[in-house]
Amino acid sequence: MAELDADLGHIIPSSVLPPFWAKLVVGFASLACFARSYDGDFVFDDSEAIVNNKDLQSDTPLGDLWHHDFWGSRLSSNTSHKSYRPLTVLTFRINYYLSGGFHPVGFHVVNILLHGGISILTLDVFSVLFGGLQYTSKGRRVHLAPRASLLAALLFAVHPVHTECVAGVVGRADLLCALFFLLSFLGYCQAFKESNKEGTYSSTFWVLLSIFLGAVAMLCKEQGITVLGLNAVFDILVIGKLNILETFQKVLHKDKSLENVGVLRNGGLLFRMALLTLGGTGMLYVRWKIMGTGPPAFTEVDNPASFADSMLVRAINYNYYYSLNAWLLLCPWWLCFDWSMGCIPLIKSVGDWRVIALAALWLCLIGLIFQALCSEDSCKRRILTLGLGFLVIPFLPASNLFFRVGFVVAERVLYLPSAGYCMLLTFGFGALSRHTKRKVHYNIGKNLADQGNQTAAIRYYREAVRLNPKYVHAMNNLGNILKERNELQEAEELLSLAVQIQPDFAAAWMNLGIVQNSLKRFEAAEQSYRTAIKHRRKYPDCYYNLGRLYADLNRHVDALNAWRNATVLKPEHSLAWNNMIILLDNTGNLAQAEAVGREALELIPNDHSLMFSLANVLGKSQKYKESEALFLKAIKANPNVASYHGNLAVLYHRWGHLSSAKKHYEISLQLDPVAAGTKENYNLLRRKLEQMQKKDV
């Protein structure tokens, strides 16, 4: 998350990052965009919900509000739309009383102020969604992503799709629902204060308060109940740290380690899920009882697609409506207060060109879902999952999936989902900025390192870390270079800091293990390797390095198992194959070494290092002809390796082909004049040849 915030540094100046100034900026932006609507009249649905609604007038008992729908009709009536929003109607009544009648200015001002307050509140919500949930020792929440949350809140504050909710007085239902929806979410977050002295009692209180606020949101507008679903998703994925893809794979393969998944063993989480489930069930039951006569009855004019005979036609049109809603969020150019009366003709066949919009929508959604599930970056998984959750979950009541709704497209229902869109847009903008910015210190450092200029690369990586002290990828790369330069203490400090900032950074854990191994801190190195594999199950390079550690400790069986795991995950892992052959060779297991070598060459037939290792084993097994062929093949592939010629010379020496041995000893010494073993063997051969010549004389 620190990386995303750093990417937005050139857009959001640090001077506006303190919470007070950030909230002031967001509040001002929201008021500046919508303040002009204060002098509007009552328009469209305002006439029925306000002007002609007797529930606003003092001669109607307050108790009747709890038995009437949003339009003032009795809920038990067959003609009622069942829109049960008594708290919203109550605010209209208060407005009516304070204004001394139907004077629209007071009604509009309340809407404008509500939108400003909600926009300010989104700063805290986005701070949790982007940066995660963390509290100080005094119980104050830490704002971990100030730039990302400010940009997302600004996008929400000024988004044109909110025009209907803010400028139309009946949009107050969506505004009040959003207000209590966000308060419910933030209240749920309070249940996880690390400094909680009251323990379970306090945690339960905040969960119950969150459920209560969700019920209040539902009494303002029906979609308020969806906050319970969002709270559950947040708890499971962020607090419980559930990796959905990994868990699904374990279920699919009936992995016994599934029993040890923390989420399934977390009693507190299960208790909170039970409370949310009971709360939601109770709210739905009460809501259904209040409705009295069942679901509302709509006409074909209200929602033509829901009356189509073909299920395929209904599905296609519903998905087309979703794509239109997505387009209104992306490009709010076609804003309209009423999309009924044939504004959107039905799609009656798959040959309609508008089907392209469906394909585009689902292509984007599938791509986002894939990244949300499969990304190795836990921060990216969290942001994308919560962004999609905030986009989709509040929209579900308007989706026609559970019941027929009385509209085709309604911009007002996008008020809450737009928060998820703003979150995804901010994340995407940060990612795009990261990939397009020129002359970024990290990228320059990486390019210099790739070119072999380590000194200059270190300078740029240090600057990248100075500018962003939580830039874990820069720390990892800098630690790697320092490791190669044998500056092990600083490398260990950097890599330890990187995994402290991002505990699931598998590559940094592996590199930390390599450094600790070099420092002879073997237990710590093994733990680092194991942690890396825990966060990235398919990590052949880490298994390879773990095998090297075990080999250094003479734990030969463990080393062979680790290298075997590396080759299973990555069959072309030449280094792991080679180390297995060499270890088996050195421990006298020639038959096993030969079998492993042949298996490796079947998978990687052109790898000259494998040819060389197997040739050595065959030579020791006195399979001279086959060994010679492999040595010559390895030399043909890479003729300038001294050891290839030297070991072939040793083979010829044993085999009795002394002239060939002399030739390859000399080639080997030309390539590496200081090779002591080759010099010694060459001198032995020369003395033997001289003795043979003397005998012949």
XYZ file of C-alpha atoms in Angstrom:
697
model
C 0.000 0.000 0.000
C 2.935 2.290 0.634
C 3.898 1.757 -2.997
C 0.480 2.929 -4.252
C 0.597 5.995 -2.022
C 4.063 6.824 -3.316
C 2.851 6.514 -6.918
C 0.284 9.231 -6.217
C 2.836 11.585 -4.653
C 3.113 13.763 -7.774
C -0.684 14.293 -7.787
C -1.547 14.784 -4.106
C 0.788 17.276 -2.367
C 1.852 16.422 1.173
C 0.462 19.752 2.427
C -3.122 18.455 2.160
C -2.477 15.061 3.746
C -3.121 15.888 7.447
C -6.645 14.610 8.245
C -8.125 18.050 8.991
C -6.938 19.579 5.707
C -7.872 16.498 3.711
C -11.428 16.589 5.080
C -11.635 20.320 4.430
C -10.584 19.818 0.794
C -13.065 16.978 0.226
C -15.910 18.861 1.893
C -15.232 22.007 -0.105
C -15.030 20.053 -3.379
C -18.380 18.357 -2.742
C -20.109 21.635 -1.861
C -18.565 23.485 -4.802
C -19.913 20.882 -7.245
C -23.473 20.626 -5.920
C -24.150 23.917 -4.091
C -25.798 25.381 -7.192
C -28.750 23.018 -6.736
C -29.869 24.805 -3.538
C -32.430 26.981 -5.340
C -34.012 24.207 -7.376
C -37.704 23.444 -7.221
C -39.472 20.194 -6.372
C -39.168 18.110 -9.543
C -40.109 14.668 -10.874
C -40.677 12.210 -7.979
C -40.458 15.048 -5.430
C -44.057 15.914 -6.182
C -45.348 12.493 -5.085
C -42.900 11.790 -2.260
C -43.039 15.286 -0.743
C -45.608 17.740 -2.076
C -48.495 15.242 -2.290
C -47.359 13.132 0.657
C -49.693 13.691 3.611
C -47.174 12.051 5.969
C -45.203 15.307 5.974
C -48.062 17.327 7.396
C -48.655 17.796 11.094
C -52.225 16.495 11.014
C -50.913 13.000 10.158
C -49.901 11.092 13.338
C -46.192 10.253 13.521
C -47.104 6.638 14.114
C -48.545 6.399 10.608
C -45.038 6.807 9.122
C -44.251 3.267 10.307
C -47.210 1.830 8.406
C -46.884 3.816 5.188
C -44.529 3.507 2.247
C -42.213 6.197 0.891
C -45.090 7.783 -1.061
C -47.556 7.967 1.818
C -49.659 4.920 0.858
C -50.455 2.155 3.338
C -48.051 -0.777 2.988
C -50.973 -3.206 3.168
C -52.424 -1.721 -0.020
C -52.094 -3.803 -3.193
C -51.037 -0.642 -5.059
C -48.144 0.114 -2.686
C -44.605 -0.063 -4.105
C -43.446 -1.357 -0.692
C -40.683 1.254 -0.482
C -40.400 1.319 3.313
C -38.248 4.321 4.294
C -39.827 5.839 7.428
C -36.671 7.598 8.645
C -36.232 9.379 5.313
C -39.874 10.498 5.395
C -39.326 11.668 8.978
C -36.510 13.985 7.818
C -38.837 15.368 5.119
C -41.403 16.041 7.810
C -38.832 17.845 9.960
C -37.806 19.870 6.897
C -41.439 20.753 6.270
C -41.883 21.852 9.884
C -38.694 23.947 10.022
C -39.325 25.546 6.604
C -42.897 26.403 7.457
C -44.265 24.584 4.439
C -43.143 23.282 1.054
C -40.209 25.639 0.509
C -37.609 23.650 -1.494
C -34.490 25.586 -0.432
C -34.348 23.981 3.008
C -34.843 20.511 1.507
C -32.036 21.037 -1.034
C -29.612 22.471 1.530
C -29.994 19.365 3.708
C -29.207 17.135 0.708
C -26.126 19.190 -0.173
C -24.847 19.072 3.408
C -25.521 15.345 3.642
C -23.474 14.695 0.522
C -20.642 16.828 1.917
C -20.665 14.909 5.191
C -20.753 11.546 3.435
C -17.853 12.569 1.176
C -15.812 13.509 4.252
C -16.742 10.205 5.890
C -15.476 8.272 2.861
C -11.956 9.489 3.721
C -11.977 7.289 6.822
C -13.596 4.409 4.955
C -11.087 4.537 2.083
C -8.242 4.808 4.590
C -9.283 1.416 6.009
C -9.969 -0.145 2.607
C -6.645 0.978 1.100
C -4.323 0.858 4.103
C -5.822 -1.866 6.244
C -6.862 -1.648 9.870
C -4.238 -0.693 12.422
C -4.521 1.055 15.788
C -2.006 2.846 18.010
C -1.405 1.780 21.599
C -3.916 4.460 22.621
C -6.616 2.972 20.395
C -6.496 5.587 17.630
C -6.739 4.313 14.085
C -3.653 4.868 11.929
C -4.208 6.464 8.498
C -1.929 4.291 6.364
C -2.863 5.448 2.860
C -3.507 9.217 2.999
C -2.949 9.965 -0.696
C -4.969 7.059 -2.085
C -7.869 7.658 0.319
C -7.889 11.408 -0.427
C -7.926 10.896 -4.197
C -10.724 8.305 -3.973
C -12.747 10.559 -1.657
C -12.330 13.506 -4.042
C -13.504 11.362 -6.961
C -16.530 10.327 -4.935
C -17.274 13.900 -3.839
C -17.375 15.313 -7.371
C -18.720 12.357 -9.388
C -21.515 13.609 -11.692
C -23.551 10.401 -11.285
C -24.558 11.719 -7.841
C -26.545 14.563 -9.399
C -29.895 12.792 -9.095
C -29.323 11.919 -5.421
C -28.140 15.385 -4.386
C -30.174 17.694 -6.648
C -33.373 15.648 -6.414
C -34.874 15.862 -2.936
C -36.098 12.223 -3.022
C -32.434 11.261 -3.405
C -32.153 11.866 0.324
C -33.122 8.218 0.825
C -29.873 7.194 -0.855
C -27.893 9.854 1.031
C -29.184 8.832 4.453
C -28.757 5.162 3.608
C -25.139 5.824 2.566
C -24.469 7.823 5.738
C -25.561 5.047 8.092
C -24.049 2.392 5.801
C -20.604 3.989 6.190
C -21.104 4.553 9.927
C -22.029 0.886 10.288
C -18.840 -0.166 8.487
C -16.642 2.136 10.583
C -18.395 0.930 13.722
C -17.620 -2.657 12.752
C -13.951 -1.689 12.385
C -13.972 -0.488 16.002
C -14.486 -4.089 17.102
C -10.843 -4.827 16.246
C -9.005 -2.281 18.369
C -5.765 -3.916 19.505
C -5.754 -1.817 22.661
C -9.203 -3.056 23.703
C -9.206 -3.476 27.455
C -12.770 -4.747 27.605
C -12.081 -7.716 25.331
C -14.995 -9.715 23.960
C -17.662 -7.551 25.603
C -16.507 -4.391 23.825
C -16.016 -6.218 20.522
C -19.559 -7.594 20.710
C -20.894 -4.129 21.510
C -19.369 -2.653 18.348
C -20.663 -5.521 16.199
C -24.163 -5.058 17.622
C -23.927 -1.292 17.113
C -22.879 -1.903 13.513
C -25.914 -4.163 12.999
C -28.146 -1.494 14.547
C -26.725 1.177 12.219
C -27.294 -1.218 9.310
C -30.926 -1.475 10.365
C -31.147 2.334 10.496
C -29.658 2.471 6.973
C -32.290 -0.031 5.848
C -35.050 2.172 7.313
C -33.719 4.994 5.135
C -33.525 2.823 2.002
C -33.708 -0.924 1.459
C -30.143 -1.454 0.221
C -28.802 -0.429 3.650
C -28.955 -4.068 4.776
C -26.135 -4.930 2.362
C -23.628 -3.347 4.756
C -23.805 -6.574 6.781
C -22.512 -8.478 3.753
C -19.694 -5.979 3.258
C -18.767 -6.215 6.945
C -18.606 -10.001 6.662
C -16.369 -9.822 3.573
C -14.091 -7.319 5.342
C -13.859 -9.487 8.461
C -13.067 -12.687 6.574
C -10.587 -11.270 4.051
C -8.872 -8.459 5.975
C -9.134 -9.469 9.629
C -9.145 -13.237 9.005
C -6.631 -12.904 6.105
C -8.321 -15.660 4.134
C -6.724 -16.443 0.762
C -9.768 -17.515 -1.265
C -7.838 -19.189 -4.095
C -5.563 -21.131 -1.757
C -8.513 -22.315 0.329
C -10.444 -23.348 -2.788
C -7.466 -25.371 -4.028
C -7.208 -27.118 -0.662
C -10.903 -27.998 -0.750
C -10.569 -29.231 -4.337
C -7.627 -31.475 -3.477
C -9.019 -32.454 -0.043
C -5.863 -31.119 1.589
C -5.650 -32.112 5.249
C -4.045 -28.762 6.084
C -7.480 -27.203 5.438
C -8.296 -28.051 9.042
C -5.579 -25.631 10.135
C -6.892 -22.639 8.151
C -7.009 -19.820 10.700
C -10.393 -18.517 9.585
C -12.067 -21.870 10.230
C -10.535 -22.152 13.693
C -11.210 -18.554 14.738
C -14.002 -18.641 17.299
C -14.288 -14.847 17.411
C -14.820 -14.660 13.662
C -17.464 -17.383 13.708
C -19.252 -15.600 16.554
C -19.276 -12.311 14.627
C -20.540 -14.072 11.496
C -23.334 -15.601 13.576
C -24.310 -12.165 14.903
C -24.320 -10.670 11.400
C -26.375 -13.575 10.060
C -28.916 -13.373 12.882
C -29.112 -9.599 12.548
C -29.633 -9.738 8.799
C -32.197 -12.533 9.069
C -34.107 -10.637 11.723
C -34.120 -7.449 9.661
C -35.406 -9.279 6.577
C -38.089 -11.053 8.590
C -39.382 -7.825 10.133
C -39.245 -6.117 6.741
C -41.276 -8.931 5.154
C -43.869 -8.844 7.933
C -44.267 -5.079 7.527
C -44.801 -5.431 3.766
C -47.892 -7.466 4.561
C -49.123 -8.519 1.108
C -45.966 -9.795 -0.488
C -43.697 -8.167 -3.068
C -44.739 -5.030 -4.984
C -46.475 -5.279 -8.331
C -44.788 -3.442 -11.219
C -45.918 -3.006 -14.805
C -44.089 -3.871 -17.999
C -43.496 -0.166 -18.611
C -41.463 0.027 -15.400
C -39.110 -2.862 -16.230
C -39.725 -4.450 -19.671
C -36.910 -7.013 -19.466
C -38.353 -8.655 -16.335
C -41.541 -9.465 -18.290
C -39.755 -11.167 -21.200
C -40.843 -14.780 -21.727
C -37.365 -16.084 -22.539
C -34.926 -16.506 -19.665
C -32.081 -15.881 -22.122
C -33.591 -12.541 -23.186
C -34.033 -11.546 -19.542
C -30.440 -12.499 -18.704
C -29.012 -10.627 -21.712
C -30.971 -7.462 -20.946
C -30.191 -7.520 -17.235
C -26.499 -7.782 -18.079
C -26.860 -4.983 -20.607
C -28.372 -2.824 -17.851
C -25.339 -3.650 -15.684
C -23.032 -2.519 -18.484
C -24.976 0.749 -18.798
C -24.580 1.342 -15.068
C -20.853 0.647 -15.360
C -20.636 3.090 -18.262
C -22.427 5.793 -16.246
C -19.754 5.395 -13.561
C -16.942 5.447 -16.093
C -18.336 8.145 -18.392
C -21.342 9.974 -16.886
C -22.333 11.615 -20.157
C -25.904 10.345 -20.562
C -27.348 11.364 -17.202
C -31.129 11.110 -17.146
C -33.756 11.299 -14.375
C -35.983 8.625 -15.960
C -34.819 5.699 -18.111
C -38.253 4.098 -18.512
C -40.820 4.429 -21.314
C -38.722 2.629 -23.910
C -35.536 4.664 -23.447
C -33.588 1.385 -23.653
C -35.069 -0.990 -26.276
C -34.968 -4.680 -25.399
C -32.202 -6.846 -26.821
C -34.104 -9.735 -28.403
C -31.253 -11.720 -29.976
C -27.552 -12.326 -29.508
C -27.016 -10.715 -32.926
C -27.734 -7.265 -31.462
C -24.514 -5.210 -31.522
C -25.160 -4.070 -27.944
C -24.137 -7.553 -26.773
C -20.561 -6.256 -27.186
C -21.175 -4.104 -24.100
C -21.967 -7.226 -22.070
C -18.804 -8.941 -23.253
C -16.700 -5.878 -22.409
C -18.209 -5.637 -18.924
C -17.603 -9.279 -18.061
C -14.142 -9.248 -19.579
C -13.209 -6.404 -17.237
C -14.911 -8.020 -14.240
C -13.273 -11.399 -14.823
C -9.884 -9.703 -15.146
C -10.405 -7.849 -11.866
C -11.684 -10.960 -10.100
C -8.705 -12.977 -11.360
C -6.288 -10.370 -9.995
C -8.242 -10.160 -6.735
C -7.973 -13.924 -6.240
C -4.642 -14.860 -7.781
C -2.287 -11.952 -7.119
C 0.658 -12.817 -4.880
C 0.507 -9.286 -3.421
C -1.814 -9.403 -0.392
C -2.369 -5.626 -0.519
C -3.470 -5.842 -4.140
C -5.782 -8.767 -3.337
C -7.320 -6.850 -0.450
C -7.866 -3.597 -2.375
C -9.354 -5.266 -5.452
C -11.594 -7.592 -3.435
C -12.928 -4.822 -1.189
C -13.292 -2.457 -4.148
C -15.328 -5.058 -6.017
C -17.286 -5.783 -2.843
C -18.159 -2.125 -2.378
C -19.104 -1.903 -6.050
C -21.233 -5.050 -6.266
C -22.746 -5.748 -2.829
C -24.745 -2.486 -2.420
C -25.941 -2.852 -6.034
C -27.416 -6.339 -5.518
C -30.923 -5.165 -4.460
C -31.190 -3.256 -7.767
C -29.871 -6.115 -9.910
C -33.169 -8.002 -10.546
C -31.415 -11.151 -9.291
C -33.534 -11.626 -6.171
C -36.727 -9.794 -7.067
C -38.158 -7.574 -9.799
C -37.383 -3.871 -9.416
C -39.473 -0.971 -10.685
C -36.944 0.639 -13.012
C -34.585 -0.109 -15.893
C -31.608 2.067 -14.936
C -31.567 4.475 -11.985
C -28.533 6.630 -11.286
C -29.568 7.021 -7.637
C -28.808 3.353 -6.900
C -25.188 3.970 -7.941
C -24.520 6.348 -5.043
C -22.994 3.700 -2.751
C -21.510 1.447 -5.482
C -19.683 4.494 -6.857
C -17.458 4.356 -3.747
C -16.176 0.958 -4.913
C -15.678 2.337 -8.416
C -13.687 5.318 -7.062
C -11.533 2.893 -5.084
C -10.808 0.712 -8.115
C -10.156 3.783 -10.278
C -7.684 5.142 -7.736
C -5.881 1.811 -7.578
C -5.797 1.580 -11.373
C -4.548 5.140 -11.670
C -1.759 4.411 -9.205
C -0.772 1.263 -11.119
C -0.810 3.153 -14.421
C 1.235 5.959 -12.926
C 3.744 3.468 -11.591
C 4.244 1.901 -15.004
C 4.378 5.118 -17.017
C 6.412 7.503 -14.888
C 9.814 8.199 -16.431
C 13.117 8.433 -14.616
C 11.762 6.901 -11.419
C 14.635 6.071 -9.093
C 13.577 2.461 -8.689
C 13.365 1.843 -12.426
C 16.711 3.536 -13.064
C 18.294 1.472 -10.321
C 16.860 -1.725 -11.774
C 18.115 -0.898 -15.272
C 21.580 -0.067 -13.952
C 21.672 -3.314 -11.967
C 20.661 -5.273 -15.079
C 23.548 -3.608 -16.922
C 25.978 -4.651 -14.187
C 26.543 -1.142 -12.800
C 25.935 -2.051 -9.172
C 27.494 1.063 -7.637
C 25.159 3.428 -9.490
C 22.189 1.080 -8.939
C 22.794 1.175 -5.174
C 22.686 4.971 -5.245
C 19.296 5.054 -7.003
C 17.808 2.292 -4.869
C 18.874 4.156 -1.709
C 17.177 7.288 -3.013
C 14.007 5.311 -3.802
C 13.934 3.985 -0.227
C 14.648 7.471 1.172
C 11.713 8.932 -0.765
C 9.455 6.036 0.229
C 10.623 4.328 3.431
C 8.098 1.520 2.851
C 9.150 0.699 -0.723
C 9.692 -3.007 -0.131
C 10.641 -3.876 -3.718
C 13.450 -1.309 -3.691
C 14.619 -2.691 -0.329
C 14.597 -6.223 -1.716
C 16.610 -5.318 -4.818
C 19.067 -3.218 -2.820
C 19.462 -6.057 -0.327
C 20.222 -8.437 -3.212
C 23.009 -6.239 -4.557
C 24.515 -5.778 -1.091
C 24.365 -9.562 -0.631
C 26.322 -10.065 -3.860
C 28.909 -7.511 -2.657
C 29.192 -9.411 0.651
C 27.790 -6.472 2.637
C 25.711 -8.954 4.551
C 24.797 -7.017 7.709
C 23.120 -4.135 5.852
C 21.501 -6.580 3.432
C 19.969 -8.459 6.373
C 18.669 -5.211 7.928
C 17.006 -4.098 4.680
C 15.418 -7.462 3.944
C 14.209 -7.826 7.538
C 12.557 -4.403 7.282
C 10.959 -5.346 3.949
C 9.293 -8.476 5.379
C 8.255 -6.540 8.467
C 6.422 -4.005 6.262
C 4.958 -6.673 3.960
C 4.912 -9.987 5.846
C 3.834 -12.026 2.789
C 6.676 -10.790 0.532
C 7.952 -14.244 -0.382
C 10.943 -13.116 -2.491
C 12.264 -10.946 0.351
C 11.920 -13.850 2.806
C 13.935 -16.082 0.460
C 16.666 -13.468 -0.023
C 16.780 -12.914 3.736
C 17.306 -16.662 4.138
C 20.217 -16.593 1.660
C 21.876 -13.750 3.621
C 21.329 -15.512 6.954
C 22.797 -18.697 5.493
C 25.890 -16.735 4.428
C 26.134 -15.356 7.976
C 26.040 -18.963 9.318
C 22.713 -18.253 11.046
C 21.281 -21.526 9.842
C 18.172 -21.817 12.028
C 17.041 -18.293 11.111
C 17.754 -19.028 7.430
C 15.650 -22.197 7.513
C 12.785 -20.289 9.154
C 12.982 -17.561 6.490
C 12.899 -20.112 3.675
C 9.916 -21.869 5.282
C 8.077 -18.560 5.635
C 8.693 -17.753 1.961
C 7.257 -21.133 0.940
C 4.275 -20.584 3.249
C 3.386 -17.394 1.357
C 4.207 -18.787 -2.086
C 3.588 -22.506 -2.177
C 4.969 -22.979 -5.690
C 8.428 -21.463 -5.198
C 11.086 -23.696 -6.810
C 13.975 -21.258 -6.274
C 13.258 -21.180 -2.545
C 13.228 -24.986 -2.360
C 16.556 -24.938 -4.208
C 18.117 -22.545 -1.670
C 16.619 -24.523 1.205
C 18.328 -27.609 -0.238
C 21.657 -25.768 -0.296
C 21.197 -24.917 3.380
C 20.528 -28.569 4.251
C 23.558 -29.638 2.225
C 25.753 -27.212 4.201
C 24.399 -28.806 7.399
C 25.041 -32.336 6.024
C 21.302 -33.065 6.165
C 21.571 -34.915 2.879
C 18.104 -36.501 2.801
C 16.443 -33.139 3.511
C 18.587 -31.498 0.831
C 17.603 -34.092 -1.770
C 13.914 -33.729 -0.863
C 14.082 -29.936 -1.180
C 15.784 -30.133 -4.589
C 13.292 -32.766 -5.708
C 10.457 -30.367 -4.762
C 12.151 -27.660 -6.840
C 12.285 -29.918 -9.901
C 8.674 -31.035 -9.456
C 7.541 -27.416 -9.451
C 9.967 -26.421 -12.205
C 11.181 -29.446 -14.215
C 13.752 -27.315 -16.068
C 15.457 -26.221 -12.815
C 18.974 -27.188 -13.907
C 20.730 -26.113 -10.688
C 18.515 -28.319 -8.534
C 19.077 -31.339 -10.815
C 22.827 -30.703 -10.801
C 23.026 -30.433 -7.040
C 21.138 -33.714 -6.631
C 23.550 -35.479 -9.008
C 26.632 -33.992 -7.330
C 25.438 -34.777 -3.783
C 24.614 -38.375 -4.683
C 27.963 -38.653 -6.473
C 29.910 -37.251 -3.501
C 28.149 -39.600 -1.069
C 28.944 -42.670 -3.185
C 25.401 -43.285 -4.456
C 26.532 -43.636 -8.062
C 23.597 -45.709 -9.307
C 21.085 -43.217 -7.899
C 23.133 -40.300 -9.205
C 23.147 -41.878 -12.679
C 19.349 -42.390 -12.568
C 18.748 -38.770 -11.544
C 21.152 -37.536 -14.221
C 19.399 -39.505 -16.969
C 15.990 -38.260 -15.750
C 17.250 -34.679 -15.826
C 18.679 -34.959 -19.343
C 15.401 -36.349 -20.639
C 13.725 -33.159 -19.434
C 16.550 -30.766 -20.362
C 18.439 -32.550 -23.171
C 20.628 -29.594 -24.199
C 21.921 -28.569 -20.770
C 25.720 -28.948 -20.925
C 26.155 -28.678 -17.131
C 23.928 -31.740 -16.666
C 25.892 -33.593 -19.362
C 29.076 -32.769 -17.449
C 27.724 -33.950 -14.063
C 26.360 -37.213 -15.466
C 29.589 -37.789 -17.419
C 31.544 -37.597 -14.124
C 29.248 -40.205 -12.545
C 29.520 -42.542 -15.556
C 33.310 -42.202 -15.516
C 33.476 -43.275 -11.881
C 31.223 -46.235 -12.774
C 33.782 -47.166 -15.492
C 31.267 -46.546 -18.284
C 34.017 -44.785 -20.182
C 32.536 -44.727 -23.669
C 29.216 -43.188 -22.616
C 31.012 -40.786 -20.281
C 33.337 -39.673 -23.098
C 30.370 -38.996 -25.401
C 28.713 -36.768 -22.805
C 31.935 -34.874 -22.051
C 32.497 -34.193 -25.756
C 28.869 -33.078 -26.167
C 29.199 -30.695 -23.216
C 32.459 -29.297 -24.633
C 30.849 -28.797 -28.024
C 28.049 -26.809 -26.370
C 30.482 -24.737 -24.266
C 34.112 -25.221 -25.310
C 35.655 -22.619 -22.972
C 34.993 -24.263 -19.604
C 38.281 -25.459 -18.151
C 36.728 -28.088 -15.881
C 35.043 -29.800 -18.838
C 38.410 -30.397 -20.502
C 40.113 -31.207 -17.187
C 37.629 -33.883 -16.181
C 37.594 -35.377 -19.677
C 41.392 -35.564 -19.380
C 41.011 -37.421 -16.054
C 38.628 -39.859 -17.777
C 41.141 -40.519 -20.570
C 43.891 -40.838 -17.954
C 41.992 -43.597 -16.138
C 40.940 -45.197 -19.407
C 44.527 -45.360 -20.606
C 44.071 -42.950 -23.550
C 47.110 -40.966 -22.436
C 47.688 -38.826 -25.533
C 44.071 -37.647 -25.460
C 44.384 -37.018 -21.734
C 47.526 -34.896 -22.325
C 45.725 -32.858 -25.009
C 42.760 -31.975 -22.794
C 44.911 -31.285 -19.720
C 46.801 -28.721 -21.785
C 43.576 -27.124 -23.110
C 42.229 -26.952 -19.558
C 45.391 -25.267 -18.274
C 45.311 -22.765 -21.113
C 41.779 -21.790 -20.025
C 42.610 -21.840 -16.287
C 46.399 -21.802 -15.633
C 46.011 -21.799 -11.826
C 43.863 -24.931 -11.482
C 45.918 -26.847 -8.906
C 44.249 -30.237 -9.369
C 44.634 -30.125 -13.128
C 48.318 -29.117 -12.793
C 48.999 -32.005 -10.448
C 47.265 -34.569 -12.690
C 49.039 -33.168 -15.756
C 52.454 -33.494 -14.066
C 51.648 -37.076 -13.043
C 50.750 -37.867 -16.649
C 53.937 -36.249 -17.982
C 56.113 -38.259 -15.596
C 54.318 -41.440 -16.614
C 54.810 -40.658 -20.314
C 58.522 -39.916 -19.715
C 58.954 -43.246 -17.906
C 57.249 -45.045 -20.781
C 59.572 -43.366 -23.280
C 62.652 -44.401 -21.269
C 61.463 -48.011 -21.208
C 60.961 -47.929 -24.950
C 64.517 -46.609 -25.419
